Amino acid sequence: MLKDVEISRVIVENYMKGLLDSLTVDVAIVGAGPSGMVAGYYLAKEGVKVAIFEKKLSIGGGIWGGGMGFNKIVVQEDAKEILNEFGIDYKPFRKGLYVADAVEVAATIASRTVKAGVKIFNMVEVEDLVIKDGRVCGVVINWTSVKMAGLHVDPLTIEAQYVIDSTGHEAQITQHLLKRGMIEKIPGEGAMWAEMGERLTVENTKEIYPGLYVTGMAANAVSGAPRMGPIFGGMFMSGRKAAKEILEKLKK
Ligand code: 48F
């Protein structure tokens, strides 16, 4: 006989086990969009302990809708090997440019990221950073529902050696440094220019403050670089670049 409470027990026990295990991680990633998940995948693949916190119910960030809800995305030659790594199909439409199905991209990256060992906590918002002695060393989390309802409920803390701000266009996590005067400014994303935006999103992927990396559109927002619309190679390469740099630092 199946008891209703058995279902509840196994869910609570397993969730709590995962959360307890993730109170201390090597890398805490904020935002389960393309750059955050790709970064998590490449880190976990090398045995790094990673948790991703995503404030929405669904993961995948801006992938699902392609451009204006036409759920296809464009990927350029430089990032083709990342599609191959994930086993995602694509079609060339002219030399060096490919089109892929947004639903397949989002679902496959999410699946492979989880299977690589990344723990994803959806419906959890990162509301602040832990900063000690001039270094970011964790994130402050709360339920998205608590934030939405404006309830006065104190958060919990996750300890991490590195934090990645993969929150997209608003660079929400880096904003916490700005409001405390720990960085000078966040110019915000520039106007649409796909070619330049794609190049710069990779260049701007960096440790913006000790312990804090920025990837994807957050990297362009903190540097005032252009947005690029539904071309995603830069997002993937940005995530992979952050993972590579953090891996090297963790090895030291
Ligand atoms: O915006 P998003 O997809 O980030 P990205 O990796 O990719 C950008 C592209 O989707 C697209 C583009 C073309 O390439 O320009 O826009 O830079 O995903 C960001 C994720 O972060 C979550 C948000 O819900 C989204 O899923 N997020 C934002 N703030 C928080 C957060 C927060 N404070 N706590 C947790 N999650």
mmCIF file of C-alpha atoms and ligand atoms in Angstrom:
data_model
loop_
_atom_site.group_PDB
_atom_site.id
_atom_site.type_symbol
_atom_site.label_atom_id
_atom_site.label_comp_id
_atom_site.label_asym_id
_atom_site.label_seq_id
_atom_site.Cartn_x
_atom_site.Cartn_y
_atom_site.Cartn_z
ATOM 1 C CA MET A 1 0.000 0.000 0.000
ATOM 2 C CA LEU A 2 1.354 3.412 -0.926
ATOM 3 C CA LYS A 3 1.139 5.879 1.927
ATOM 4 C CA ASP A 4 0.817 9.558 1.014
ATOM 5 C CA VAL A 5 3.240 10.499 3.731
ATOM 6 C CA GLU A 6 5.873 8.156 2.295
ATOM 7 C CA ILE A 7 6.019 10.366 -0.796
ATOM 8 C CA SER A 8 6.453 13.428 1.398
ATOM 9 C CA ARG A 9 9.154 11.775 3.514
ATOM 10 C CA VAL A 10 11.349 10.670 0.633
ATOM 11 C CA ILE A 11 11.106 14.098 -0.991
ATOM 12 C CA VAL A 12 11.977 16.010 2.179
ATOM 13 C CA GLU A 13 14.785 13.609 3.110
ATOM 14 C CA ASN A 14 16.399 13.668 -0.313
ATOM 15 C CA TYR A 15 16.103 17.421 -0.760
ATOM 16 C CA MET A 16 17.592 18.068 2.665
ATOM 17 C CA LYS A 17 20.439 15.649 2.001
ATOM 18 C CA GLY A 18 21.299 17.559 -1.174
ATOM 19 C CA LEU A 19 20.989 20.949 0.493
ATOM 20 C CA LEU A 20 23.093 19.939 3.507
ATOM 21 C CA ASP A 21 25.715 18.565 1.166
ATOM 22 C CA SER A 22 25.747 21.868 -0.763
ATOM 23 C CA LEU A 23 26.144 24.193 2.218
ATOM 24 C CA THR A 24 29.849 24.136 1.415
ATOM 25 C CA VAL A 25 30.780 23.911 -2.262
ATOM 26 C CA ASP A 26 33.804 24.722 -4.371
ATOM 27 C CA VAL A 27 31.792 26.897 -6.751
ATOM 28 C CA ALA A 28 28.351 28.488 -6.295
ATOM 29 C CA ILE A 29 26.800 29.619 -9.577
ATOM 30 C CA VAL A 30 23.960 32.103 -9.597
ATOM 31 C CA GLY A 31 21.581 31.646 -12.522
ATOM 32 C CA ALA A 32 20.878 28.521 -14.576
ATOM 33 C CA GLY A 33 21.023 30.191 -17.987
ATOM 34 C CA PRO A 34 23.353 28.975 -20.754
ATOM 35 C CA SER A 35 26.575 30.493 -19.399
ATOM 36 C CA GLY A 36 25.948 29.334 -15.826
ATOM 37 C CA MET A 37 25.018 25.776 -16.737
ATOM 38 C CA VAL A 38 27.906 25.385 -19.183
ATOM 39 C CA ALA A 39 30.330 26.671 -16.524
ATOM 40 C CA GLY A 40 28.855 24.209 -14.023
ATOM 41 C CA TYR A 41 29.119 21.334 -16.477
ATOM 42 C CA TYR A 42 32.810 21.871 -17.260
ATOM 43 C CA LEU A 43 33.658 22.281 -13.568
ATOM 44 C CA ALA A 44 31.718 19.237 -12.364
ATOM 45 C CA LYS A 45 33.163 17.121 -15.157
ATOM 46 C CA GLU A 46 36.566 17.677 -13.536
ATOM 47 C CA GLY A 47 35.295 16.692 -10.102
ATOM 48 C CA VAL A 48 34.623 20.184 -8.731
ATOM 49 C CA LYS A 49 31.704 20.456 -6.302
ATOM 50 C CA VAL A 50 29.185 22.859 -7.832
ATOM 51 C CA ALA A 51 25.738 24.144 -6.901
ATOM 52 C CA ILE A 52 23.611 26.361 -9.143
ATOM 53 C CA PHE A 53 20.899 28.548 -7.599
ATOM 54 C CA GLU A 54 18.101 29.598 -9.941
ATOM 55 C CA LYS A 55 15.360 31.921 -8.812
ATOM 56 C CA LYS A 56 12.813 30.788 -11.373
ATOM 57 C CA LEU A 57 10.866 27.540 -11.434
ATOM 58 C CA SER A 58 12.386 26.629 -14.780
ATOM 59 C CA ILE A 59 16.042 26.473 -15.631
ATOM 60 C CA GLY A 60 17.518 27.457 -19.005
ATOM 61 C CA GLY A 61 17.287 31.252 -18.721
ATOM 62 C CA GLY A 62 16.891 32.896 -22.110
ATOM 63 C CA ILE A 63 17.423 29.779 -24.223
ATOM 64 C CA TRP A 64 13.861 28.451 -24.519
ATOM 65 C CA GLY A 65 12.324 31.277 -26.524
ATOM 66 C CA GLY A 66 15.035 31.623 -29.185
ATOM 67 C CA GLY A 67 14.314 34.985 -30.818
ATOM 68 C CA MET A 68 10.917 36.539 -30.109
ATOM 69 C CA GLY A 69 9.539 33.122 -29.241
ATOM 70 C CA PHE A 70 10.724 31.514 -32.494
ATOM 71 C CA ASN A 71 12.451 28.745 -30.603
ATOM 72 C CA LYS A 72 15.611 28.396 -32.683
ATOM 73 C CA ILE A 73 19.038 29.748 -31.801
ATOM 74 C CA VAL A 74 22.176 30.567 -33.772
ATOM 75 C CA VAL A 75 25.639 29.299 -32.850
ATOM 76 C CA GLN A 76 28.892 30.226 -34.540
ATOM 77 C CA GLU A 77 31.825 28.043 -35.603
ATOM 78 C CA ASP A 78 33.959 28.754 -32.512
ATOM 79 C CA ALA A 79 31.319 27.267 -30.235
ATOM 80 C CA LYS A 80 30.401 24.269 -32.397
ATOM 81 C CA GLU A 81 32.637 21.989 -30.350
ATOM 82 C CA ILE A 82 30.588 22.807 -27.249
ATOM 83 C CA LEU A 83 27.399 21.685 -29.036
ATOM 84 C CA ASN A 84 29.283 18.510 -29.994
ATOM 85 C CA GLU A 85 30.451 18.020 -26.414
ATOM 86 C CA PHE A 86 26.824 18.124 -25.241
ATOM 87 C CA GLY A 87 25.543 16.023 -28.164
ATOM 88 C CA ILE A 88 23.224 18.741 -29.501
ATOM 89 C CA ASP A 89 22.142 18.672 -33.166
ATOM 90 C CA TYR A 90 22.570 21.702 -35.435
ATOM 91 C CA LYS A 91 22.363 22.603 -39.119
ATOM 92 C CA PRO A 92 24.698 24.916 -41.048
ATOM 93 C CA PHE A 93 22.906 27.782 -42.771
ATOM 94 C CA ARG A 94 25.999 29.451 -44.127
ATOM 95 C CA LYS A 95 29.738 28.979 -43.664
ATOM 96 C CA GLY A 96 30.603 29.137 -39.970
ATOM 97 C CA LEU A 97 27.038 29.630 -38.710
ATOM 98 C CA TYR A 98 24.595 27.041 -37.431
ATOM 99 C CA VAL A 99 20.986 26.910 -36.277
ATOM 100 C CA ALA A 100 19.850 24.675 -33.406
ATOM 101 C CA ASP A 101 16.560 23.931 -31.694
ATOM 102 C CA ALA A 102 16.226 26.005 -28.517
ATOM 103 C CA VAL A 103 14.220 23.334 -26.693
ATOM 104 C CA GLU A 104 16.829 20.677 -27.461
ATOM 105 C CA VAL A 105 19.632 23.048 -26.406
ATOM 106 C CA ALA A 106 18.032 23.977 -23.075
ATOM 107 C CA ALA A 107 16.914 20.447 -22.201
ATOM 108 C CA THR A 108 20.174 18.779 -23.216
ATOM 109 C CA ILE A 109 22.462 21.257 -21.459
ATOM 110 C CA ALA A 110 20.318 20.981 -18.324
ATOM 111 C CA SER A 111 20.351 17.193 -18.397
ATOM 112 C CA ARG A 112 24.083 16.851 -19.063
ATOM 113 C CA THR A 113 24.880 19.441 -16.392
ATOM 114 C CA VAL A 114 22.911 17.561 -13.758
ATOM 115 C CA LYS A 115 24.378 14.237 -14.879
ATOM 116 C CA ALA A 116 27.885 15.716 -14.618
ATOM 117 C CA GLY A 117 27.178 16.169 -10.906
ATOM 118 C CA VAL A 118 25.966 19.760 -10.577
ATOM 119 C CA LYS A 119 23.231 20.256 -7.977
ATOM 120 C CA ILE A 120 20.614 22.699 -9.227
ATOM 121 C CA PHE A 121 18.363 24.422 -6.710
ATOM 122 C CA ASN A 122 15.507 26.098 -8.543
ATOM 123 C CA MET A 123 13.080 28.525 -6.879
ATOM 124 C CA VAL A 124 15.992 29.770 -4.763
ATOM 125 C CA GLU A 125 17.081 33.379 -5.123
ATOM 126 C CA VAL A 126 20.529 34.617 -4.253
ATOM 127 C CA GLU A 127 19.859 37.851 -2.399
ATOM 128 C CA ASP A 128 23.388 38.801 -1.366
ATOM 129 C CA LEU A 129 27.035 37.816 -1.201
ATOM 130 C CA VAL A 130 29.223 36.735 1.707
ATOM 131 C CA ILE A 131 32.334 38.944 1.620
ATOM 132 C CA LYS A 132 35.156 38.641 4.128
ATOM 133 C CA ASP A 133 38.535 40.375 4.144
ATOM 134 C CA GLY A 134 38.116 41.663 0.608
ATOM 135 C CA ARG A 135 37.073 38.332 -0.910
ATOM 136 C CA VAL A 136 33.735 36.886 -1.970
ATOM 137 C CA CYS A 137 33.365 33.565 -0.175
ATOM 138 C CA GLY A 138 29.732 32.583 -0.502
ATOM 139 C CA VAL A 139 26.144 33.508 -1.318
ATOM 140 C CA VAL A 140 23.077 34.354 0.713
ATOM 141 C CA ILE A 141 19.947 32.462 -0.344
ATOM 142 C CA ASN A 142 16.238 32.638 0.251
ATOM 143 C CA TRP A 143 13.120 31.143 -1.352
ATOM 144 C CA THR A 144 11.981 33.092 -4.393
ATOM 145 C CA SER A 145 8.463 32.904 -2.962
ATOM 146 C CA VAL A 146 9.622 34.680 0.215
ATOM 147 C CA LYS A 147 11.154 37.444 -1.874
ATOM 148 C CA MET A 148 8.068 37.723 -4.086
ATOM 149 C CA ALA A 149 5.755 37.969 -1.114
ATOM 150 C CA GLY A 150 8.042 40.504 0.555
ATOM 151 C CA LEU A 151 8.077 38.472 3.770
ATOM 152 C CA HIS A 152 10.487 39.418 6.508
ATOM 153 C CA VAL A 153 12.336 36.086 6.646
ATOM 154 C CA ASP A 154 16.068 35.888 7.181
ATOM 155 C CA PRO A 155 18.128 33.977 4.603
ATOM 156 C CA LEU A 156 20.645 31.123 4.827
ATOM 157 C CA THR A 157 24.253 31.050 3.686
ATOM 158 C CA ILE A 158 26.270 28.916 1.275
ATOM 159 C CA GLU A 159 30.055 28.813 1.552
ATOM 160 C CA ALA A 160 32.047 28.710 -1.695
ATOM 161 C CA GLN A 161 35.611 29.238 -2.853
ATOM 162 C CA TYR A 162 34.314 30.916 -6.007
ATOM 163 C CA VAL A 163 30.990 32.462 -6.944
ATOM 164 C CA ILE A 164 29.889 33.007 -10.543
ATOM 165 C CA ASP A 165 27.432 35.755 -11.434
ATOM 166 C CA SER A 166 25.558 34.212 -14.378
ATOM 167 C CA THR A 167 22.408 36.206 -13.799
ATOM 168 C CA GLY A 168 22.177 37.678 -17.299
ATOM 169 C CA HIS A 169 21.391 41.189 -18.423
ATOM 170 C CA GLU A 170 21.081 42.763 -14.971
ATOM 171 C CA ALA A 171 24.237 41.318 -13.377
ATOM 172 C CA GLN A 172 22.222 41.054 -10.179
ATOM 173 C CA ILE A 173 24.998 39.629 -8.043
ATOM 174 C CA THR A 174 27.675 42.115 -9.036
ATOM 175 C CA GLN A 175 25.164 44.878 -8.169
ATOM 176 C CA HIS A 176 25.764 43.992 -4.499
ATOM 177 C CA LEU A 177 29.389 45.116 -4.868
ATOM 178 C CA LEU A 178 28.286 48.347 -6.521
ATOM 179 C CA LYS A 179 25.784 49.273 -3.829
ATOM 180 C CA ARG A 180 28.554 48.895 -1.232
ATOM 181 C CA GLY A 181 31.051 50.950 -3.244
ATOM 182 C CA MET A 182 33.298 47.910 -3.770
ATOM 183 C CA ILE A 183 33.362 48.456 -7.530
ATOM 184 C CA GLU A 184 33.042 51.804 -9.261
ATOM 185 C CA LYS A 185 30.192 51.286 -11.719
ATOM 186 C CA ILE A 186 28.099 48.891 -13.757
ATOM 187 C CA PRO A 187 27.453 50.643 -17.069
ATOM 188 C CA GLY A 188 24.828 48.103 -18.185
ATOM 189 C CA GLU A 189 24.599 46.371 -21.543
ATOM 190 C CA GLY A 190 25.135 48.336 -24.721
ATOM 191 C CA ALA A 191 22.763 48.410 -27.699
ATOM 192 C CA MET A 192 22.344 45.379 -29.957
ATOM 193 C CA TRP A 193 25.425 44.423 -31.982
ATOM 194 C CA ALA A 194 25.654 40.664 -32.293
ATOM 195 C CA GLU A 195 29.175 40.316 -33.645
ATOM 196 C CA MET A 196 30.790 42.640 -31.124
ATOM 197 C CA GLY A 197 28.623 41.430 -28.232
ATOM 198 C CA GLU A 198 29.570 37.823 -28.884
ATOM 199 C CA ARG A 199 33.277 38.551 -28.966
ATOM 200 C CA LEU A 200 33.204 40.742 -25.894
ATOM 201 C CA THR A 201 31.099 38.426 -23.743
ATOM 202 C CA VAL A 202 34.002 35.974 -23.815
ATOM 203 C CA GLU A 203 36.641 38.675 -23.312
ATOM 204 C CA ASN A 204 34.674 40.188 -20.417
ATOM 205 C CA THR A 205 34.357 36.843 -18.633
ATOM 206 C CA LYS A 206 36.685 37.351 -15.691
ATOM 207 C CA GLU A 207 37.195 37.513 -11.955
ATOM 208 C CA ILE A 208 35.675 40.932 -11.397
ATOM 209 C CA TYR A 209 36.443 40.938 -7.688
ATOM 210 C CA PRO A 210 38.440 38.398 -5.654
ATOM 211 C CA GLY A 211 36.301 35.237 -5.586
ATOM 212 C CA LEU A 212 33.612 36.534 -7.987
ATOM 213 C CA TYR A 213 33.450 35.708 -11.705
ATOM 214 C CA VAL A 214 31.018 37.149 -14.227
ATOM 215 C CA THR A 215 29.830 35.222 -17.296
ATOM 216 C CA GLY A 216 27.474 35.667 -20.229
ATOM 217 C CA MET A 217 25.347 38.793 -20.420
ATOM 218 C CA ALA A 218 26.318 39.712 -16.862
ATOM 219 C CA ALA A 219 29.920 39.983 -18.104
ATOM 220 C CA ASN A 220 28.809 42.394 -20.831
ATOM 221 C CA ALA A 221 26.575 44.379 -18.475
ATOM 222 C CA VAL A 222 29.413 45.048 -16.029
ATOM 223 C CA SER A 223 31.645 46.138 -18.925
ATOM 224 C CA GLY A 224 29.091 48.151 -20.924
ATOM 225 C CA ALA A 225 29.426 45.807 -23.928
ATOM 226 C CA PRO A 226 26.646 45.198 -26.481
ATOM 227 C CA ARG A 227 23.766 42.754 -26.247
ATOM 228 C CA MET A 228 23.489 40.246 -29.047
ATOM 229 C CA GLY A 229 20.058 38.633 -29.264
ATOM 230 C CA PRO A 230 19.501 34.934 -29.998
ATOM 231 C CA ILE A 231 23.056 33.910 -30.876
ATOM 232 C CA PHE A 232 24.430 31.756 -28.066
ATOM 233 C CA GLY A 233 27.985 30.664 -28.881
ATOM 234 C CA GLY A 234 29.401 33.476 -26.752
ATOM 235 C CA MET A 235 27.330 32.344 -23.752
ATOM 236 C CA PHE A 236 28.657 28.799 -24.048
ATOM 237 C CA MET A 237 32.278 29.912 -24.524
ATOM 238 C CA SER A 238 31.972 32.342 -21.629
ATOM 239 C CA GLY A 239 30.827 29.549 -19.292
ATOM 240 C CA ARG A 240 33.628 27.282 -20.476
ATOM 241 C CA LYS A 241 36.215 30.047 -20.035
ATOM 242 C CA ALA A 242 35.137 30.764 -16.453
ATOM 243 C CA ALA A 243 35.253 27.032 -15.662
ATOM 244 C CA LYS A 244 38.743 26.707 -17.126
ATOM 245 C CA GLU A 245 40.122 29.660 -15.155
ATOM 246 C CA ILE A 246 38.524 28.555 -11.893
ATOM 247 C CA LEU A 247 39.796 25.010 -12.393
ATOM 248 C CA GLU A 248 43.327 26.319 -12.755
ATOM 249 C CA LYS A 249 42.984 28.422 -9.613
ATOM 250 C CA LEU A 250 41.474 25.581 -7.591
ATOM 251 C CA LYS A 251 44.392 23.348 -8.535
ATOM 252 C CA LYS A 252 46.888 25.811 -7.026
HETATM 253 O O1 48F B 1 19.665 35.532 -18.825
HETATM 254 P P1 48F B 1 20.278 34.181 -18.820
HETATM 255 O O2 48F B 1 19.887 33.234 -19.898
HETATM 256 O O3 48F B 1 21.859 34.371 -18.704
HETATM 257 P P2 48F B 1 23.123 34.188 -19.673
HETATM 258 O O4 48F B 1 23.784 32.905 -19.392
HETATM 259 O O5 48F B 1 22.503 34.087 -21.149
HETATM 260 C C1 48F B 1 21.933 35.168 -21.811
HETATM 261 C C2 48F B 1 21.073 34.633 -22.943
HETATM 262 O O6 48F B 1 20.044 33.817 -22.428
HETATM 263 C C3 48F B 1 20.408 35.707 -23.801
HETATM 264 C C4 48F B 1 21.312 36.433 -24.721
HETATM 265 C C5 48F B 1 21.803 35.772 -25.957
HETATM 266 O O7 48F B 1 22.837 34.993 -25.921
HETATM 267 O O8 48F B 1 21.552 37.597 -24.543
HETATM 268 O O9 48F B 1 19.715 36.609 -22.960
HETATM 269 O O10 48F B 1 23.908 35.426 -19.585
HETATM 270 O O11 48F B 1 19.948 33.466 -17.437
HETATM 271 C C6 48F B 1 20.156 34.093 -16.211
HETATM 272 C C7 48F B 1 19.443 33.288 -15.142
HETATM 273 O O12 48F B 1 19.756 33.829 -13.869
HETATM 274 C C8 48F B 1 18.584 33.787 -13.058
HETATM 275 C C9 48F B 1 17.464 34.107 -14.042
HETATM 276 O O13 48F B 1 16.205 33.691 -13.556
HETATM 277 C C10 48F B 1 17.914 33.345 -15.279
HETATM 278 O O14 48F B 1 17.409 32.027 -15.316
HETATM 279 N N1 48F B 1 18.761 34.762 -11.963
HETATM 280 C C11 48F B 1 18.815 36.123 -12.097
HETATM 281 N N2 48F B 1 19.016 36.685 -10.886
HETATM 282 C C12 48F B 1 19.075 35.663 -9.971
HETATM 283 C C13 48F B 1 18.907 34.441 -10.665
HETATM 284 C C14 48F B 1 19.258 35.605 -8.554
HETATM 285 N N3 48F B 1 19.430 36.716 -7.821
HETATM 286 N N4 48F B 1 19.245 34.399 -7.946
HETATM 287 C C15 48F B 1 19.081 33.269 -8.673
HETATM 288 N N5 48F B 1 18.900 33.265 -10.021
#
